[in-house]
Structure formats: structure tokens, C-alpha cells
mmCIF file of C-alpha atoms in Angstrom:
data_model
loop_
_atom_site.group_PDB
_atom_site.id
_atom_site.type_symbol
_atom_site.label_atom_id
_atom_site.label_comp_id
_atom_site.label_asym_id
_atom_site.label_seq_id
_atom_site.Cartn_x
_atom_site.Cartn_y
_atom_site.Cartn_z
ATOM 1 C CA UNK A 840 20.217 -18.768 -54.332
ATOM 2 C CA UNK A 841 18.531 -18.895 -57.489
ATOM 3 C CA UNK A 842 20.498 -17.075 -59.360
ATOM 4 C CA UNK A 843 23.914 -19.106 -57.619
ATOM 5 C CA UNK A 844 22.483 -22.016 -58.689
ATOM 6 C CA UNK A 845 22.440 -21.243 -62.455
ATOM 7 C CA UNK A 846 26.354 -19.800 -61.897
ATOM 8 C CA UNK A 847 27.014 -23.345 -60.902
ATOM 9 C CA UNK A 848 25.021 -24.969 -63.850
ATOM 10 C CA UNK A 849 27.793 -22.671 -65.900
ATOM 11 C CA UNK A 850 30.656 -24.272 -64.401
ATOM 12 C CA UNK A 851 29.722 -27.818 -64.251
ATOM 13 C CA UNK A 852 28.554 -28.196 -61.011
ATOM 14 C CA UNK A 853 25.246 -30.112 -60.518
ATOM 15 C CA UNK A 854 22.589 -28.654 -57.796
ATOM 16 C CA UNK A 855 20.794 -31.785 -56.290
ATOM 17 C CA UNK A 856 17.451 -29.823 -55.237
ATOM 18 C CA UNK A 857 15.534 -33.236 -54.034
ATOM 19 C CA UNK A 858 17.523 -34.744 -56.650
ATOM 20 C CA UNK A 859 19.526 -38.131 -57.019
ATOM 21 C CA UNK A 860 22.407 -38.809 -58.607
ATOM 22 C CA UNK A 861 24.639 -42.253 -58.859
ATOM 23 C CA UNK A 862 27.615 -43.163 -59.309
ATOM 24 C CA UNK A 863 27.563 -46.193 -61.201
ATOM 25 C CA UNK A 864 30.438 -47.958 -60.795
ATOM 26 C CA UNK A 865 31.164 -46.664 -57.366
ATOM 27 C CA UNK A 866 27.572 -47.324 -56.647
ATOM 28 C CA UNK A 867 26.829 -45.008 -54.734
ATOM 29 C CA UNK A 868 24.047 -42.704 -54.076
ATOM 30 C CA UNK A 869 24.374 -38.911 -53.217
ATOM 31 C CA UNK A 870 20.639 -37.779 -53.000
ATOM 32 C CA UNK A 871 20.635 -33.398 -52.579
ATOM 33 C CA UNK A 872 17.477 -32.810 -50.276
ATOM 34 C CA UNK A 873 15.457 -28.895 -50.235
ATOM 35 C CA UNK A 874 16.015 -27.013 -47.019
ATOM 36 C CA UNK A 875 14.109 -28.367 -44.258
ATOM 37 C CA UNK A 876 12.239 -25.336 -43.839
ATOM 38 C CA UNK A 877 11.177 -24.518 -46.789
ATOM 39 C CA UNK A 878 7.574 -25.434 -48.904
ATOM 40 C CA UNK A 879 9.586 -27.974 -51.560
ATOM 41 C CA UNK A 880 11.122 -30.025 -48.587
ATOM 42 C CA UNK A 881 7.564 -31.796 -48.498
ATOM 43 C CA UNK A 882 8.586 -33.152 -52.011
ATOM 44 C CA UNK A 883 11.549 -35.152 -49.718
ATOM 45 C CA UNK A 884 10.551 -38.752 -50.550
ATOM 46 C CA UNK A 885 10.634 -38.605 -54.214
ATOM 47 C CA UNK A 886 14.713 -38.914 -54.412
ATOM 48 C CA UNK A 887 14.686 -41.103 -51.423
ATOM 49 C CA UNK A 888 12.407 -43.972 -53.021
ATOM 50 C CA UNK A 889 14.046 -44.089 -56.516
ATOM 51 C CA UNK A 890 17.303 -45.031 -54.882
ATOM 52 C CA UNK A 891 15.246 -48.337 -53.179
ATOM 53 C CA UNK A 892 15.882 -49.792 -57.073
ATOM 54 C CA UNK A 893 19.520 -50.042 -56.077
ATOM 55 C CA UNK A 894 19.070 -51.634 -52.629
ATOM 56 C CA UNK A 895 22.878 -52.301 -52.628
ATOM 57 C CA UNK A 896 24.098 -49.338 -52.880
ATOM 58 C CA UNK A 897 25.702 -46.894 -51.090
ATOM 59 C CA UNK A 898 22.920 -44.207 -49.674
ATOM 60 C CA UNK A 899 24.733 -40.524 -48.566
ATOM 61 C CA UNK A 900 22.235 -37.874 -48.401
ATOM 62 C CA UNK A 901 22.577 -33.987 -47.828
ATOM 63 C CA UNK A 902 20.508 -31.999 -45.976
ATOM 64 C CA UNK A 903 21.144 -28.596 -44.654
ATOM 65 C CA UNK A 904 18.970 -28.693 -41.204
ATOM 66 C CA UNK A 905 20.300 -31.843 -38.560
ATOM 67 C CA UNK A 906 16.473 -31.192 -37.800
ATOM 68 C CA UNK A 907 15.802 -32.850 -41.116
ATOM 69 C CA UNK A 908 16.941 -36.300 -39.445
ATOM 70 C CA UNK A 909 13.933 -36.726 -36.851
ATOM 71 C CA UNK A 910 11.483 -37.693 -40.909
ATOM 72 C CA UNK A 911 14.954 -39.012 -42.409
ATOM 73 C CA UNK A 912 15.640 -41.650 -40.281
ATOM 74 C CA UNK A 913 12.679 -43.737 -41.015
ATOM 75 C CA UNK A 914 14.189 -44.435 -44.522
ATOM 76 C CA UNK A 915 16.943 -46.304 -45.799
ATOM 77 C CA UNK A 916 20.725 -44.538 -45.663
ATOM 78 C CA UNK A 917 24.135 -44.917 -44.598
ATOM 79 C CA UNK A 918 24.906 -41.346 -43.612
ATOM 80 C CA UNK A 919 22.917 -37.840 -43.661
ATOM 81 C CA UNK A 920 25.687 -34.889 -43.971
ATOM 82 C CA UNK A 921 24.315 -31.871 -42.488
ATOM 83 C CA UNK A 922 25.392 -27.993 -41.978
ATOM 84 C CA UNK A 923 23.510 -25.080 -40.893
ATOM 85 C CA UNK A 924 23.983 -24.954 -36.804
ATOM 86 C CA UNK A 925 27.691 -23.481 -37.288
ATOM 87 C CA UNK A 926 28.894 -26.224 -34.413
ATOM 88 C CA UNK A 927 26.969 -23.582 -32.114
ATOM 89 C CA UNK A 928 29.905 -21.370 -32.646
ATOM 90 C CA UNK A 929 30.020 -20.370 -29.232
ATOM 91 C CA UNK A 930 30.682 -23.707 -26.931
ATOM 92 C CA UNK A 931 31.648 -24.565 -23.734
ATOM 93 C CA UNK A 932 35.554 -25.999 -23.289
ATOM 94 C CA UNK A 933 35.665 -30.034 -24.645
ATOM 95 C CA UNK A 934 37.056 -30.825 -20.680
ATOM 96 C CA UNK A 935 32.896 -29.785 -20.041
ATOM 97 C CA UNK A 936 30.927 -32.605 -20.363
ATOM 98 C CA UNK A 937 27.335 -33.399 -19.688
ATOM 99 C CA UNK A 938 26.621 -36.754 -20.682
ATOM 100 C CA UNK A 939 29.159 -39.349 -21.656
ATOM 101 C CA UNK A 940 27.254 -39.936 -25.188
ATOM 102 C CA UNK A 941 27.467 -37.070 -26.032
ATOM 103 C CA UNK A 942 32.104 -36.439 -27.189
ATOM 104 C CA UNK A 943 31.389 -33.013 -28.769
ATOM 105 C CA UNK A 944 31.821 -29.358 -26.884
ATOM 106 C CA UNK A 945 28.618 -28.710 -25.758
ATOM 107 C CA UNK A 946 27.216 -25.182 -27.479
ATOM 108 C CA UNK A 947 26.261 -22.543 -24.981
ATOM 109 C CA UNK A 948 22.987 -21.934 -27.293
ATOM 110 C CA UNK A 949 21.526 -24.891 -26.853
ATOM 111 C CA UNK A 950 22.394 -24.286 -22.662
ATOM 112 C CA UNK A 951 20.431 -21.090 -23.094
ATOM 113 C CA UNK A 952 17.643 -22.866 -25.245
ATOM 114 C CA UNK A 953 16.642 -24.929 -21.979
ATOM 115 C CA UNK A 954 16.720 -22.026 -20.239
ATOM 116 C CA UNK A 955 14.308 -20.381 -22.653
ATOM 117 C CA UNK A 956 12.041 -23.459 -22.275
ATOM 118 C CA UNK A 957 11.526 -22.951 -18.717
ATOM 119 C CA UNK A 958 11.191 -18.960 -18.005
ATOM 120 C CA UNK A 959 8.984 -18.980 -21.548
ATOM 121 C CA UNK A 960 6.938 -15.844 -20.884
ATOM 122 C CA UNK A 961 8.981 -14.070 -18.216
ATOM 123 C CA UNK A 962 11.724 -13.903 -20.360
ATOM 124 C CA UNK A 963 10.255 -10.583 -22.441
ATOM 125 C CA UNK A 964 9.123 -9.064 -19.470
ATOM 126 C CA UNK A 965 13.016 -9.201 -18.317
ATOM 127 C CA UNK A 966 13.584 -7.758 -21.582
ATOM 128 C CA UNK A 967 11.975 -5.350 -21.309
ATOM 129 C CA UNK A 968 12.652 -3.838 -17.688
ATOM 130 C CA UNK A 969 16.122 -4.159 -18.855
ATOM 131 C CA UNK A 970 15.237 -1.896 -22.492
ATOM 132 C CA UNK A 971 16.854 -4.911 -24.140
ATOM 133 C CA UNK A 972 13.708 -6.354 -26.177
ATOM 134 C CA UNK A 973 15.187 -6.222 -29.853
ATOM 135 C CA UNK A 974 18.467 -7.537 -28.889
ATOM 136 C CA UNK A 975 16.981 -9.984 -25.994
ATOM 137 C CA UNK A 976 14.079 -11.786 -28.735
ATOM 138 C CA UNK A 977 17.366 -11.614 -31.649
ATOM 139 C CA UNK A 978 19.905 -13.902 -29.246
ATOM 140 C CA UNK A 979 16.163 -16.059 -27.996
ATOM 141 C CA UNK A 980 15.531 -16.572 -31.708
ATOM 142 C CA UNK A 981 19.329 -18.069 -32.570
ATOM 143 C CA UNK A 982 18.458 -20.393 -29.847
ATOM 144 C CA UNK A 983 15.756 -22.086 -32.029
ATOM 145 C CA UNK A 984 17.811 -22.488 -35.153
ATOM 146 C CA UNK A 985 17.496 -26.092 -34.466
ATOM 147 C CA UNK A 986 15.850 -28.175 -32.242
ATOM 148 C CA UNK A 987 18.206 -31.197 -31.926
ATOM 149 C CA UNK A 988 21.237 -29.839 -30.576
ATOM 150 C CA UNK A 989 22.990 -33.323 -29.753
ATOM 151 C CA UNK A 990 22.903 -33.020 -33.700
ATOM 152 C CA UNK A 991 24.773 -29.342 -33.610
ATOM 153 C CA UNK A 992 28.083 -30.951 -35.197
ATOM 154 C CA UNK A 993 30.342 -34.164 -35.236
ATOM 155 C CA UNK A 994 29.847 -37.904 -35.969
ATOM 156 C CA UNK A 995 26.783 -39.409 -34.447
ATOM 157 C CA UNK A 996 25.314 -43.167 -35.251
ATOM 158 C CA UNK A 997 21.267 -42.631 -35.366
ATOM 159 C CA UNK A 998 20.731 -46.423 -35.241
ATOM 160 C CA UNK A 999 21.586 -49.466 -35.757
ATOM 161 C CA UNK A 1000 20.742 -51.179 -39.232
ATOM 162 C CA UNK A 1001 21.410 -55.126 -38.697
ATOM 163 C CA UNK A 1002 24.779 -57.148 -38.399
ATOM 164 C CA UNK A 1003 26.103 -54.096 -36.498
ATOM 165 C CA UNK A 1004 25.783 -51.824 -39.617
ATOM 166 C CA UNK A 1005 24.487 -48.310 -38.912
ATOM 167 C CA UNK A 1006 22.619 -45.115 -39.962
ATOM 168 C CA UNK A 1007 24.876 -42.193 -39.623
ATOM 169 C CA UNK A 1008 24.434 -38.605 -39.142
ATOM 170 C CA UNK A 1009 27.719 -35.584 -39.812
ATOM 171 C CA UNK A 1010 27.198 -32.464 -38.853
ATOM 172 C CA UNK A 1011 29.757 -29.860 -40.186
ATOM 173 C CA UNK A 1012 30.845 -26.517 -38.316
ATOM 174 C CA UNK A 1013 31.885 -25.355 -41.926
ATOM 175 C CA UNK A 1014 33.681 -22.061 -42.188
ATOM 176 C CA UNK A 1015 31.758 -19.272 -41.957
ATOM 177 C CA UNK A 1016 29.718 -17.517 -39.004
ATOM 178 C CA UNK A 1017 27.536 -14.915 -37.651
ATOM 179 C CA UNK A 1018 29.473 -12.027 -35.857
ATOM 180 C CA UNK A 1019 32.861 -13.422 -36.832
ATOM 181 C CA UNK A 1020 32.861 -14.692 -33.119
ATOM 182 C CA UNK A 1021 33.464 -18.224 -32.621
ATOM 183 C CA UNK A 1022 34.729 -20.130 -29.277
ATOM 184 C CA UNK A 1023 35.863 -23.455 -28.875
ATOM 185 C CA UNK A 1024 34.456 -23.986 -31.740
ATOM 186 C CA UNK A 1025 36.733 -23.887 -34.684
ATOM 187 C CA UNK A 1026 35.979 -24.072 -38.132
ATOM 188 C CA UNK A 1027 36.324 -26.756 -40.455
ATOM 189 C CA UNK A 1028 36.462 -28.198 -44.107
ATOM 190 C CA UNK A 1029 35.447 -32.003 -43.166
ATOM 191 C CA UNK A 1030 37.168 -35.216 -44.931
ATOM 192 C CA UNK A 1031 35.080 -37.933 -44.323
ATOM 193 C CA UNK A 1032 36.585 -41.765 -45.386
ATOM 194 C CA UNK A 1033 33.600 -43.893 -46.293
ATOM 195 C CA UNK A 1034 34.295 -47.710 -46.005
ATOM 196 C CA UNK A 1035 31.908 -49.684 -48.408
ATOM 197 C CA UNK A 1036 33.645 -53.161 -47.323
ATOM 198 C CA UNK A 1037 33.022 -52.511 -43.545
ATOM 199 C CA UNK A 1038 30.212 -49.881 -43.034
ATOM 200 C CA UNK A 1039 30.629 -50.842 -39.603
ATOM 201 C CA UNK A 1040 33.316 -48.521 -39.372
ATOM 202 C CA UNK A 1041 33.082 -44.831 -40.862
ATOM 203 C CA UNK A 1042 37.131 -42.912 -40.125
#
């Protein structure tokens, strides 16, 4: 990454790495967050309270894990733009619904994640009567990519600000994937409309 990151220093493209950066006259916000996982997410908050000097503006941050969210949404945004989960990749037919709240194809992962939760320790010993252990803990592991799931990809309001106005969170599928294997679950370059005058409303 490190040495991607000065290629797009080259070409004029700016890295936010729990960075800010405003667009004056637009104003608007975009603060670039470190990977949830890693040791410089901790340094999270710096970005985040230098924009509370523009209280008006505009607040869009990026962060590669949904996960991220759970710390996020104690702080003041309009919209978190995510990645990472892939949309699942692998989902269950849109006709398939669990819960009403929830408009997006469900993936199969997270399915197989509350599986996981329950058999917990029986699940390597069935791995290993069936000589599957490698590839059995490999497909258990991709289950835990992420813990919030609802989050996996799509539109989602996280709460409600005042006067109706809202905290949003996007998840992307993006383009690429593991396996090349994707299923009902297409890939996608996202155009999101942001609507200062009504951020009741997000298209």
C-alpha cells in the first residue's frame, strides 16, 4: 500500500490516511479514516474533531470496515461510505427476505456466521472427521470479515439526527472479489447524489 500511495502522490491524487480535507465553497467535508483493523485507526478522532470548527458543513467520511460504524456513530456525520465485505459476494435471491428492514439480498456468509456461533467448538471436530480442517477454518474465517452484516452493502440510515435529518451509512459491493465467484451479488461502481438543501433525502 505504501508504495501505491506515493504512485498516487505522483499523479495528483491525495491519500486521506485519518486525514481531512474541505471543500470550501462546496463546504463540505471528506475526512479519509485508517483501516479499522489496523494500530493507526486508534488515531480516528483527530480528523473527526477538526471538522466540529465547521459545524455547518457537510460531514462524508470513508472508512474501509462497515465495522468501523459501531465507534463512528457517536460523532457528528452525514454519511460513512464503506467497502471491504464485497456485498457478501455470495447471497441469497432478493425474493429471500428475513426481516422487512432489512431491502438488501441477504449474504449466505453471514447465514453461515450464525451457524458458526452456535456449533463453536464442534465445528473443527467435523472438520476434521471429514479431513477438511484447512479448507473448513479458511471458509469459518471469511465468515468473520465483519461483524455487522446488516452493514454488508446498500443504503442504511444509522439514526436519526433532529428535524428528521439522519446519519447515513453506504456500503459498496465494488468490483473485485475473491475466487472470481459472485451470486446475486453483482458488482458495482456506486453514484451517490448528495442533497445539501434536503439531507432528509439522500437518491
Amino acid at each position: 500500500f505504501l508504495n501505491n500511495n506515493k504512485l498516487f502522490k505522483k499523479i495528483g491524487i491525495n491519500v486521506l490516511r485519518n486525514e481531512l480535507f474541505r471543500l470550501e465553497k462546496e463546504q463540505i467535508i471528506i475526512i479519509g479514516l485508517e483501516d479499522y483493523w489496523s494500530k493507526e485507526w486508534s488515531n480516528f478522532n483527530i480528523p473527526i474533531e477538526k471538522s466540529f470548527q465547521y459545524p455547518n458543513d457537510t460531514k462524508i467520511i470513508l472508512s474501509h470496515n462497515p465495522d468501523s460504524v459501531k465507534i463512528l456513530k457517536q460523532h457528528s456525520f452525514d454519511i460513512v461510505l464503506c467497502g471491504h465485505t464485497h456485498g457478501g459476494q455470495v447471497c441469497l435471491p432478493e425474493f429471500i427476505k428475513f426481516n422487512s428492514t432489512h431491502p438488501h439480498p441477504i449474504p449466505v456468509l453471514w447465514l453461515m456466521r450464525l451457524v458458526f456461533d452456535k456449533i463453536g467448538q464442534f465445528y473443527s471436530k467435523i472438520c476434521d472427521y471429514l479431513k477438511i480442517k484447512r479448507l473448513g477454518l479458511r471458509l469459518r474465517s471469511y465468515c468473520y470479515v465483519v461483524d455487522n452484516w446488516k452493514w454488508s452493502q446498500g443504503l442504511h440510515v444509522l439514526s436519526e439526527i433532529n428535524n428528521n435529518e439522519f446519519k447515513w451509512i453506504f456500503t459498496s459491493r465494488g468490483f473485485g472479489c475473491h475466487y472470481n465467484v459472485r451470486l446475486f451479488c453483482p458488482p458495482e461502481v456506486a453514484i451517490l447524489v448528495l442533497s445539501k438543501e434536503d439531507k432528509k433525502r439522500l437518491i
